[in-house]
Short mmCIF file of C-alpha atoms in Angstrom, two decimals:
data_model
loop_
_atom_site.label_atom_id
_atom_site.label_comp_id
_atom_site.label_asym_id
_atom_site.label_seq_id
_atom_site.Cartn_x
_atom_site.Cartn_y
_atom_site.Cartn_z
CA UNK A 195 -139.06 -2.88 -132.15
CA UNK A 196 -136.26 -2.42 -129.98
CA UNK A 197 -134.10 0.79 -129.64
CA UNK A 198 -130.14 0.79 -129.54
CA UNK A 199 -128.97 3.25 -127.79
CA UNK A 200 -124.81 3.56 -129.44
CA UNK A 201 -122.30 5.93 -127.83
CA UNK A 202 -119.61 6.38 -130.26
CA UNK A 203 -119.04 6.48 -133.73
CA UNK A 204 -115.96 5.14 -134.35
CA UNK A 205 -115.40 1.59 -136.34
CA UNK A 206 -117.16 -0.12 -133.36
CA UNK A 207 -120.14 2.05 -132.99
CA UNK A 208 -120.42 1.82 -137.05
CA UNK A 209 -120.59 -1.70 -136.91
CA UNK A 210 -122.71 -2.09 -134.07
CA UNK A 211 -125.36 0.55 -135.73
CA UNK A 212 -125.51 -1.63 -139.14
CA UNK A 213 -125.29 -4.77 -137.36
CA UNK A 214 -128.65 -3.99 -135.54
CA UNK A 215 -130.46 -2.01 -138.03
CA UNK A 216 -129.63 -4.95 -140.39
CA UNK A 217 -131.66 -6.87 -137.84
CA UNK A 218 -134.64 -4.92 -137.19
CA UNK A 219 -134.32 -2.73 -134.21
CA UNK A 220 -134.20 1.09 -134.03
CA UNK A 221 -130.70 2.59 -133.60
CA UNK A 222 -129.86 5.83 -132.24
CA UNK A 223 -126.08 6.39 -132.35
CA UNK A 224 -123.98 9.34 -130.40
CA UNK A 225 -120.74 10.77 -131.31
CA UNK A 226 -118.87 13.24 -129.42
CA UNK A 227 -117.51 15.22 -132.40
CA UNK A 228 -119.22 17.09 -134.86
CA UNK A 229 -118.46 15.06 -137.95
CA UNK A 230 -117.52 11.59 -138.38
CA UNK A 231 -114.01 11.31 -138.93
CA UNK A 232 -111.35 8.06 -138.04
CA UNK A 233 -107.69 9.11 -137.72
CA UNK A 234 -104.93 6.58 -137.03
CA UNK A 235 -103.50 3.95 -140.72
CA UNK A 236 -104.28 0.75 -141.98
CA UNK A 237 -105.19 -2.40 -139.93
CA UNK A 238 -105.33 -5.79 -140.21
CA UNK A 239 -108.81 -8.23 -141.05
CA UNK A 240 -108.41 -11.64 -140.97
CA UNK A 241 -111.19 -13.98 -142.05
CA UNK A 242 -113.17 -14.46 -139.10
CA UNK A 243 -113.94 -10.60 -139.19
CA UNK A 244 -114.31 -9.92 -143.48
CA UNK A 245 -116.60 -13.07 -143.31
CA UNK A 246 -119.19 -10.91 -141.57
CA UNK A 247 -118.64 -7.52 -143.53
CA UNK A 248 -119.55 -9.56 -146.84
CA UNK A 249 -122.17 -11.21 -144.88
CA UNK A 250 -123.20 -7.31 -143.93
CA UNK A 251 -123.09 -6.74 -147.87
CA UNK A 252 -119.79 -5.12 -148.15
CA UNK A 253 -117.60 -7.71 -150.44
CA UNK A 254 -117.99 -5.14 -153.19
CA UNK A 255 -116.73 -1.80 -151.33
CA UNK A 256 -114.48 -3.83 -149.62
CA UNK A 257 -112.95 -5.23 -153.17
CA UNK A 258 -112.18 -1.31 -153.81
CA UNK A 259 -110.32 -0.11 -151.16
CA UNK A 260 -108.49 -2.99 -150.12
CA UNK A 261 -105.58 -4.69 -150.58
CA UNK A 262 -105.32 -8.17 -150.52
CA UNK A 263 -101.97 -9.68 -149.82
CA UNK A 264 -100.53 -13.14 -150.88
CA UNK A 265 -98.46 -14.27 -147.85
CA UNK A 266 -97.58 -13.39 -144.17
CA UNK A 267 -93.33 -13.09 -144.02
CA UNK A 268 -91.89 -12.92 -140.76
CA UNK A 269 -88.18 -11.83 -140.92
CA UNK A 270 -84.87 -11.15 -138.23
CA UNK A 271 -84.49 -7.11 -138.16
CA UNK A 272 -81.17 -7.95 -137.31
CA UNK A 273 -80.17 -10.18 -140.20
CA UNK A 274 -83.46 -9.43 -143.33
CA UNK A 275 -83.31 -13.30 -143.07
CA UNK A 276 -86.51 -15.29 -143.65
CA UNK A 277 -87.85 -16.86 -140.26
CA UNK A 278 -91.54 -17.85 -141.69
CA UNK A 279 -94.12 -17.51 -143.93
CA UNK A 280 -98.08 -17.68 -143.54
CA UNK A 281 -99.66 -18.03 -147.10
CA UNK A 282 -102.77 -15.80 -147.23
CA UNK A 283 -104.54 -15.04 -150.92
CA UNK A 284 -106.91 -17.88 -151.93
CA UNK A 285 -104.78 -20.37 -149.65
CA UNK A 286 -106.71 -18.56 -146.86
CA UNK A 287 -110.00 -17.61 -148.41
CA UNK A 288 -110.39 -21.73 -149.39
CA UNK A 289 -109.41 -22.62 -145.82
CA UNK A 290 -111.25 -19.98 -143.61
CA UNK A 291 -114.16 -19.21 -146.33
CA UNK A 292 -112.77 -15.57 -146.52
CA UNK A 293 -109.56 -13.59 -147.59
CA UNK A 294 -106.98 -12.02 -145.36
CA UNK A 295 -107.20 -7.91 -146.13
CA UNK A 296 -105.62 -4.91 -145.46
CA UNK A 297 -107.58 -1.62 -145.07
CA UNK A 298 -106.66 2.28 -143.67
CA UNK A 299 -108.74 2.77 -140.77
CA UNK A 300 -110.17 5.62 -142.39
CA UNK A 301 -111.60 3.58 -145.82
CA UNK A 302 -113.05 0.98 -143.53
CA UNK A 303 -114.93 3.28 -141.43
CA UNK A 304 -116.04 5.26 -144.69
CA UNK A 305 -117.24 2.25 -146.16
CA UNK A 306 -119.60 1.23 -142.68
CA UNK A 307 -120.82 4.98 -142.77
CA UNK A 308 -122.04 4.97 -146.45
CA UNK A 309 -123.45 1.38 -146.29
CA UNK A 310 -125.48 2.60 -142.77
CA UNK A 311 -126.85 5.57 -144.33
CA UNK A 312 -127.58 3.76 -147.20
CA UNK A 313 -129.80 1.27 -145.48
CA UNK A 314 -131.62 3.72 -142.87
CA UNK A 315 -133.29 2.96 -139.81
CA UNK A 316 -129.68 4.76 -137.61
CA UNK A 317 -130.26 8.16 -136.40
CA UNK A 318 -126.93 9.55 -136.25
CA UNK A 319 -126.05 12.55 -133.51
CA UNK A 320 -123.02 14.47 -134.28
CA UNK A 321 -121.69 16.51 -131.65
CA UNK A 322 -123.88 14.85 -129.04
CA UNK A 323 -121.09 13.12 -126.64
CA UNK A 324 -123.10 10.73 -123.89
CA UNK A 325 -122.17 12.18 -120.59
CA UNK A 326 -123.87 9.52 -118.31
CA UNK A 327 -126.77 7.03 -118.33
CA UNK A 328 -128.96 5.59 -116.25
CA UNK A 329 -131.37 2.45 -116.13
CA UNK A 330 -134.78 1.65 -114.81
CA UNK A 331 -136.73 -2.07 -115.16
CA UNK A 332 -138.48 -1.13 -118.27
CA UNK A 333 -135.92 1.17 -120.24
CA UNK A 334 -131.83 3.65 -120.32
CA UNK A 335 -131.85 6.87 -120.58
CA UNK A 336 -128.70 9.02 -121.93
CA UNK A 337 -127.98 12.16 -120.94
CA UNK A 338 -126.45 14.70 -123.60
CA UNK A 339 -125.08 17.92 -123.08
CA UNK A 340 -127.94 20.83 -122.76
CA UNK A 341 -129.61 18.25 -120.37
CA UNK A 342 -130.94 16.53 -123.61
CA UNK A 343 -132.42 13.17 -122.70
CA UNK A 344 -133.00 10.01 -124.96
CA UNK A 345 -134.59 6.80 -124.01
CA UNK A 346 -134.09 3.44 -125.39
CA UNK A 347 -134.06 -0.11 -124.45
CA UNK A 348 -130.63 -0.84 -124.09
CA UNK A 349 -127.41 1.49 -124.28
CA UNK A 350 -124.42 -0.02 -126.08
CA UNK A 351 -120.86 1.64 -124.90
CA UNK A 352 -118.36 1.99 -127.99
CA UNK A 353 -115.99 4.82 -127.29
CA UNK A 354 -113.09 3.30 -126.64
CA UNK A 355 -110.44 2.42 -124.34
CA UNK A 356 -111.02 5.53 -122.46
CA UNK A 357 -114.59 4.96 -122.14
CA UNK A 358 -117.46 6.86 -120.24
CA UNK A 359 -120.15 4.29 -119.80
CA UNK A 360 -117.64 1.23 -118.58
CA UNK A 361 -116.58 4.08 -115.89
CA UNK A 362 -120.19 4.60 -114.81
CA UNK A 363 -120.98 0.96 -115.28
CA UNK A 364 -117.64 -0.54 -113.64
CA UNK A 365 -115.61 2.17 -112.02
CA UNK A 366 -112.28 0.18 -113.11
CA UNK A 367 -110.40 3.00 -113.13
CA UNK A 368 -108.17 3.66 -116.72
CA UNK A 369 -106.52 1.36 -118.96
CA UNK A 370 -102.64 1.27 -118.25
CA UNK A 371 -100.02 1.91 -120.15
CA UNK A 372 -97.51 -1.06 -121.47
CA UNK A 373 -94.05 0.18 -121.92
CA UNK A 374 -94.25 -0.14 -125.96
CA UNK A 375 -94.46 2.68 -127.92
CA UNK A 376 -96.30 2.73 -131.59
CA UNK A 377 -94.76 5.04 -134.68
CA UNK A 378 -97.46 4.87 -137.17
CA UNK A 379 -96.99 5.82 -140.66
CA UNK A 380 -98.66 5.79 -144.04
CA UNK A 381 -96.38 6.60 -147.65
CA UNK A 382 -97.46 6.38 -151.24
CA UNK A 383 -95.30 3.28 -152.64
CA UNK A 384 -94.53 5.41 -156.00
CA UNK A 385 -92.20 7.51 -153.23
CA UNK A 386 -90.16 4.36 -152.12
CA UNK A 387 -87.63 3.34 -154.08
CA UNK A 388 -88.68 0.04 -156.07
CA UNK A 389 -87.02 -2.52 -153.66
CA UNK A 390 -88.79 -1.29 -150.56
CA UNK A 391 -92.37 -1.47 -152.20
CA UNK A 392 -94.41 -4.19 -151.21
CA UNK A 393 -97.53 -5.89 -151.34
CA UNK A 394 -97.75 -8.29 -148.53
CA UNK A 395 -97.28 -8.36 -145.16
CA UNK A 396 -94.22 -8.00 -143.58
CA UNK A 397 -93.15 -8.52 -139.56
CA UNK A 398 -89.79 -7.65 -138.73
CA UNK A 399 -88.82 -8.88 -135.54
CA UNK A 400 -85.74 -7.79 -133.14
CA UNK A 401 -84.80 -7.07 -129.39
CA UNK A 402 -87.06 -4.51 -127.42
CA UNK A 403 -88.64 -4.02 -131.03
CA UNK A 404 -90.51 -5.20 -134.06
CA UNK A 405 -91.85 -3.53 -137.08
CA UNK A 406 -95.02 -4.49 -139.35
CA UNK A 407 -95.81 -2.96 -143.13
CA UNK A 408 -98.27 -3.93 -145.03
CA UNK A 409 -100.29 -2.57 -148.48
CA UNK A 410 -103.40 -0.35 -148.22
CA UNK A 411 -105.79 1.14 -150.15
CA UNK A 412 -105.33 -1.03 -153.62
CA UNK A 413 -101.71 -1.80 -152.61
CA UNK A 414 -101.25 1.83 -153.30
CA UNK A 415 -99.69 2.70 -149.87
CA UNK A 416 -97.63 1.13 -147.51
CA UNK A 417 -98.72 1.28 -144.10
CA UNK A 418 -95.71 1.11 -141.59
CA UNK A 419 -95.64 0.89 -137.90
CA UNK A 420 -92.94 0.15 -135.35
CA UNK A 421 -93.04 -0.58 -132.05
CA UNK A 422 -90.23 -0.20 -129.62
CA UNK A 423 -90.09 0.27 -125.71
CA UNK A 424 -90.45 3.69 -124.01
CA UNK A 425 -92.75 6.30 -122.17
CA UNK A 426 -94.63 8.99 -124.22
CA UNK A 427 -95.01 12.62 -122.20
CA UNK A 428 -98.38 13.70 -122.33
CA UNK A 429 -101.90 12.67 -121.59
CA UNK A 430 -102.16 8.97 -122.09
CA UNK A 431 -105.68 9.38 -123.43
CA UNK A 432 -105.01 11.60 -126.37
CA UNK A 433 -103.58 8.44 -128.28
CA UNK A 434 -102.22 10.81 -131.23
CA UNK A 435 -98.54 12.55 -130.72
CA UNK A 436 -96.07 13.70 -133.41
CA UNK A 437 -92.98 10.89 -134.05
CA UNK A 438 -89.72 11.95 -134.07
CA UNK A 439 -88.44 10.46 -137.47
CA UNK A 440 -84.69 11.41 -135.98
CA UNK A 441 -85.23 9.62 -132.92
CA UNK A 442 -87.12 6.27 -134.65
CA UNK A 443 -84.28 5.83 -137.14
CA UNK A 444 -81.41 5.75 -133.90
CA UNK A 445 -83.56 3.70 -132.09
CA UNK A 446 -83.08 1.06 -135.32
CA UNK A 447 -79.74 1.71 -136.12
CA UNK A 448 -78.61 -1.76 -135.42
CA UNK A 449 -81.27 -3.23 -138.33
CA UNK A 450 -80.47 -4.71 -141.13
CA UNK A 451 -80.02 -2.18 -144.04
CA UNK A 452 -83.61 -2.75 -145.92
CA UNK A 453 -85.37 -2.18 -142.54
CA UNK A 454 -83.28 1.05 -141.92
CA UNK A 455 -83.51 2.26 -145.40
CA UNK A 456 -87.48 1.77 -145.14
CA UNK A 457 -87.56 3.50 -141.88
CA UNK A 458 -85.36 6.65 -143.45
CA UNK A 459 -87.65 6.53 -146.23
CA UNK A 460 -90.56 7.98 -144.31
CA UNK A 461 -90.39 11.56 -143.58
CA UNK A 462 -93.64 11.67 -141.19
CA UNK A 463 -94.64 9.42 -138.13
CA UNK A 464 -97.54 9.44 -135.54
CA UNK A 465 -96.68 8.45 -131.82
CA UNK A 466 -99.58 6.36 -129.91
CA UNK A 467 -98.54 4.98 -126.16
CA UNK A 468 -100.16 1.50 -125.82
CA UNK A 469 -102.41 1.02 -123.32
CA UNK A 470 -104.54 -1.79 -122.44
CA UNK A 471 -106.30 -3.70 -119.79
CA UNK A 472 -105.74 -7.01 -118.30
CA UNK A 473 -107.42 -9.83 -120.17
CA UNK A 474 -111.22 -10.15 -119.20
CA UNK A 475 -111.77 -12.14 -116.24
CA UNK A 476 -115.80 -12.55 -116.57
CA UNK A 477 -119.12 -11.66 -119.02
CA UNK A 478 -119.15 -8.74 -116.49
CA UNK A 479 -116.88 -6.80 -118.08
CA UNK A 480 -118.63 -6.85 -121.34
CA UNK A 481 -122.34 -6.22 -120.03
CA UNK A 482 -124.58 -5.20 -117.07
CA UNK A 483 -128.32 -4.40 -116.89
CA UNK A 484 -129.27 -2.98 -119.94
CA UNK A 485 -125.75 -1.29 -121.30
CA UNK A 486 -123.49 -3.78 -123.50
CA UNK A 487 -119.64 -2.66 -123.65
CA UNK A 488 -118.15 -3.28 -127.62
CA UNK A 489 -114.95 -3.33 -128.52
CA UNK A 490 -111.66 -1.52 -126.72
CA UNK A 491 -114.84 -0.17 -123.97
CA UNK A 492 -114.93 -3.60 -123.03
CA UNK A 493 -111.24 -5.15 -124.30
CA UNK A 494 -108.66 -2.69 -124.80
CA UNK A 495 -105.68 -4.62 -126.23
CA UNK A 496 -102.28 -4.37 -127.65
CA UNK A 497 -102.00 -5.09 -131.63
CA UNK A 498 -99.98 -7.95 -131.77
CA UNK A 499 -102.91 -10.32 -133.26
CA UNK A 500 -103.91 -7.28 -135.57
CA UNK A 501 -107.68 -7.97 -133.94
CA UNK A 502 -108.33 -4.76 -132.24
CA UNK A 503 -110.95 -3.93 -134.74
CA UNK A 504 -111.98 -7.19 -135.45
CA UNK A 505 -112.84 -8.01 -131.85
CA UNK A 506 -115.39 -4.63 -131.81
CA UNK A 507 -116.81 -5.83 -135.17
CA UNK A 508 -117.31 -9.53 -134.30
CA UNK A 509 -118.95 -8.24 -130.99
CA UNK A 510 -121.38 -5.94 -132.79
CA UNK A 511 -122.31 -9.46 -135.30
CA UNK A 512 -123.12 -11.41 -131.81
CA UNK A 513 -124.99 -9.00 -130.02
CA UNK A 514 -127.21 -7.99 -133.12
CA UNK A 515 -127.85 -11.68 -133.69
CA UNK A 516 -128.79 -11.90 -129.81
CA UNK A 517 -131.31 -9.22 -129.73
CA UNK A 518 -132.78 -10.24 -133.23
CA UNK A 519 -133.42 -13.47 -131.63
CA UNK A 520 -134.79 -11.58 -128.88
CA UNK A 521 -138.68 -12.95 -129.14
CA UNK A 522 -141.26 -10.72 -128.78
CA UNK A 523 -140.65 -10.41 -125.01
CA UNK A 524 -136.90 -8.69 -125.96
CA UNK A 525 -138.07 -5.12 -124.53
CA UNK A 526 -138.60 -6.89 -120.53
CA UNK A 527 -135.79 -9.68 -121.51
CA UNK A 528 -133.18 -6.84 -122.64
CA UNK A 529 -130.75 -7.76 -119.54
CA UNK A 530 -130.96 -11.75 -119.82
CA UNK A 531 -130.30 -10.82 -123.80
CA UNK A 532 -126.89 -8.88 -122.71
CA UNK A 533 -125.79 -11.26 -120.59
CA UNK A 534 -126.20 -14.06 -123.25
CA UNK A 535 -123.94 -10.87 -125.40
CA UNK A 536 -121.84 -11.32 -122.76
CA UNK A 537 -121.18 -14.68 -122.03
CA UNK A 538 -120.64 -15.86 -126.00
CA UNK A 539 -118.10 -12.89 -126.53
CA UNK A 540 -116.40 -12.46 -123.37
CA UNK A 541 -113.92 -15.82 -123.26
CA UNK A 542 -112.86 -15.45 -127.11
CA UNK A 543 -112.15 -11.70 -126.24
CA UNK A 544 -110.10 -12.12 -123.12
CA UNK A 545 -107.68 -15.45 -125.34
CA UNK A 546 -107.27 -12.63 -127.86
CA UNK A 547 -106.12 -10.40 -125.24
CA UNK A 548 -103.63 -12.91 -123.79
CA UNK A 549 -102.64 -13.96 -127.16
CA UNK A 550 -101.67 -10.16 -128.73
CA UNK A 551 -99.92 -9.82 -125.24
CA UNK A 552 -97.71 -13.12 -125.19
CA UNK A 553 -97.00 -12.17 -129.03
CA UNK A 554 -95.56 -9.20 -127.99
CA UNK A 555 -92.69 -10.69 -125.69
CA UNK A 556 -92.32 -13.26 -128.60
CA UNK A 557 -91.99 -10.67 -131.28
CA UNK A 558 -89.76 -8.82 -129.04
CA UNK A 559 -87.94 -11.39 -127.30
CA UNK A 560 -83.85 -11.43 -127.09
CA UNK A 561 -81.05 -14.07 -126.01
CA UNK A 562 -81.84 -17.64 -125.87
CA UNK A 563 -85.83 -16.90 -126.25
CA UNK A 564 -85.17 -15.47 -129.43
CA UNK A 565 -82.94 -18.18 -130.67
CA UNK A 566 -85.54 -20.53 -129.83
CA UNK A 567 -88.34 -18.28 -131.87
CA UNK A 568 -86.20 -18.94 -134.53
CA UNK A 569 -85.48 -22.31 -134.50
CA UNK A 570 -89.44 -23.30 -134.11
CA UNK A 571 -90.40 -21.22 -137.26
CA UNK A 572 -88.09 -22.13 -139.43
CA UNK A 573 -89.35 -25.61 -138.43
CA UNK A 574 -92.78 -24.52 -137.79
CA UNK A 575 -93.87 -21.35 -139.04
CA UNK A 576 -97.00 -21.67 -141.05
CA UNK A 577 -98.18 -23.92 -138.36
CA UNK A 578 -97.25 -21.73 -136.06
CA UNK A 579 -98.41 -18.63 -137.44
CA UNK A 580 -101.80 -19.92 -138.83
CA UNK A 581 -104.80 -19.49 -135.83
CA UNK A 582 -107.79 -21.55 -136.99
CA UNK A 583 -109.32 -21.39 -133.46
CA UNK A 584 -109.31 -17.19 -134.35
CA UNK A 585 -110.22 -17.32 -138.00
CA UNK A 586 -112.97 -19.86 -138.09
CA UNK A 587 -114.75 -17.13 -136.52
CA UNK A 588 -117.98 -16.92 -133.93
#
């Protein structure tokens, strides 16, 4: 049986430790603080990605905490007006073979955590960050802090954009920041005022700016975020900063009066500066030897596709149905298995990358670029908002 090595425990790690317990190996899984925890609001999962958390046996939790909106609207923060709409509900499930869902961060990774210890097979190391690794023909070993060693047969790196073992294994240096600034913000719906609740997804787009709500946690909440151009002061790697509600509302003072009055309508905000990497150039950015990269380790990327999470959990699917097709030879064939990670996951993730980036100067595009955004969804838009090359899946 082989033995998974997993540094990090956040929604990647999670998914990679099911994912391979689910199909037979050994998992030992690291993470750096001394309880589980996931911070940050809702996110986005589009069918390619909740196809493989029923197929993991989740439908049911899944059913519980999420929220499951009808349509995709697309409006001018300028004017409210309609630009497009992107039907989702049962339009989508019949289409894709899965529904379009909402989630908090926090529920999602919850629901991996119970449905992992549930199952068994994961020994899970709290407090135990992986400070390096290193590799010989026939096995990695991870070094932990008290110069605590464990051995395995391959080391999977899932902690993030700011990652330890893609430094070791790449020496890229850090991922760089983009300009755009994120306020992130989560309120119960009873507190809005009935014409701001909602329970589908909403993009408002302007200049230099664009804002996204959606429902979360049985339509229950409304998860808000806006995005606008700046620099945050601070270390770039401690993604979590107090929002200035003050300073969000005059950056949005030109809106259109639902957009401000939703804005106003949120007393607390969370300030994240967006970094990311270039797209991936090669399947050596996602694997060498025996350690694996997963998720923003390997692809850092800006959350204009909503697929940061669903990138990490459709790499954890691939490389747990790699190594379960392993033979019995996997233990001696654990670097020709990562590379074969590697090459089926790194092309998809590097389109999503360029695809969340070019969104972003569409979303936030002004002038003559914006007039023509306009023009080709009101024309267009479901056919230009729908992706079946993404949500087919892998």
């Amino acid at each position: 049986m082989l033995k998974v090595l997993i540094a990090g425990g956040g929604i990647g790690g999670l998914s990679a430790a099911l994912a391979c317990v689910r199909a037979g190996t050994e998992v030992a899984l690291f993470e750096r603080h001394a309880e589980f925890s996931e911070f940050g609001a809702g996110i986005q999962l589009s069918p390619n990605v909740v196809k493989l958390l029923y197929g993991w046996g989740l439908q049911e939790s899944l059913t519980e905490v999420a929220a499951f909106p009808d349509r995709l609207q697309v409006r001018s923060a300028s004017s409210g007006a309609e630009l497009g709409m992107l039907r989702l509900g049962e339009v989508m499930a019949q289409r894709y073979g899965a529904p379009y869902l909402t989630i908090h961060r926090a529920d999602l990774h919850t629901l991996l955590l119970s449905a992992l210890q549930r199952r068994g097979g994961a020994a899970l190391r709290l407090g135990r960050p992986v400070i390096s690794f290193s590799e010989t023909d026939r096995d990695v070993a991870v070094l932990l802090a008290q110069d605590q060693i464990e051995r395995g047969d391959l080391l999977v790196g899932a902690d993030g954009g700011w990652s330890g073992v893609r430094q070791q294994l790449l020496a890229d240096g850090t991922p760089q920041a983009t300009g755009h600034l994120a306020y992130r913000a989560l309120i119960s719906q009873a507190r809005l005022p009935v014409h701001l609740r909602s329970l589908q997804v909403t993009a408002w787009l302007g200049p230099l700016m664009h804002v996204v709500q959606y429902p979360v946690r049985g339509g229950e909440w409304l998860n808000v975020v806006a995005i606008v151009h700046g620099q945050v002061q601070g270390d770039m790697s401690h993604w979590d900063h107090s929002g200035n509600a003050l300073e969000l509302q005059q950056r949005l003072q030109s809106c259109c009066k639902q957009l401000r009055d939703l804005v106003q309508a949120v007393p607390d905000w969370r300030l994240w500066a967006l970094s990311i990497r270039p797209p991936m150039r090669s399947g050596r950015e996602q694997a060498g030897g025996r350690v694996a990269l997963l998720g923003d380790a390997a692809h850092p990327m800006v959350p204009y596709l909503a697929q940061g999470a669903g990138m990490a959990i459709e790499d954890a699917h691939v490389l747990a149905r790699v190594l379960e097709g392993g033979g019995p030879e996997a233990h001696a064939r654990v670097p020709a298995l990562l590379r074969y990670y590697a090459l089926q996951r790194w092309q998809r993730n590097a389109r999503v990358q360029a695809t969340a980036i070019r969104n972003g100067k569409i979303f936030h595009a002004r002038g003559l670029m914006a007039f023509g955004r306009n023009a080709a969804m009101k024309i267009r838009g479901e056919g230009l908002m729908d992706q079946p090359w993404l949500y087919r899946g892998v």
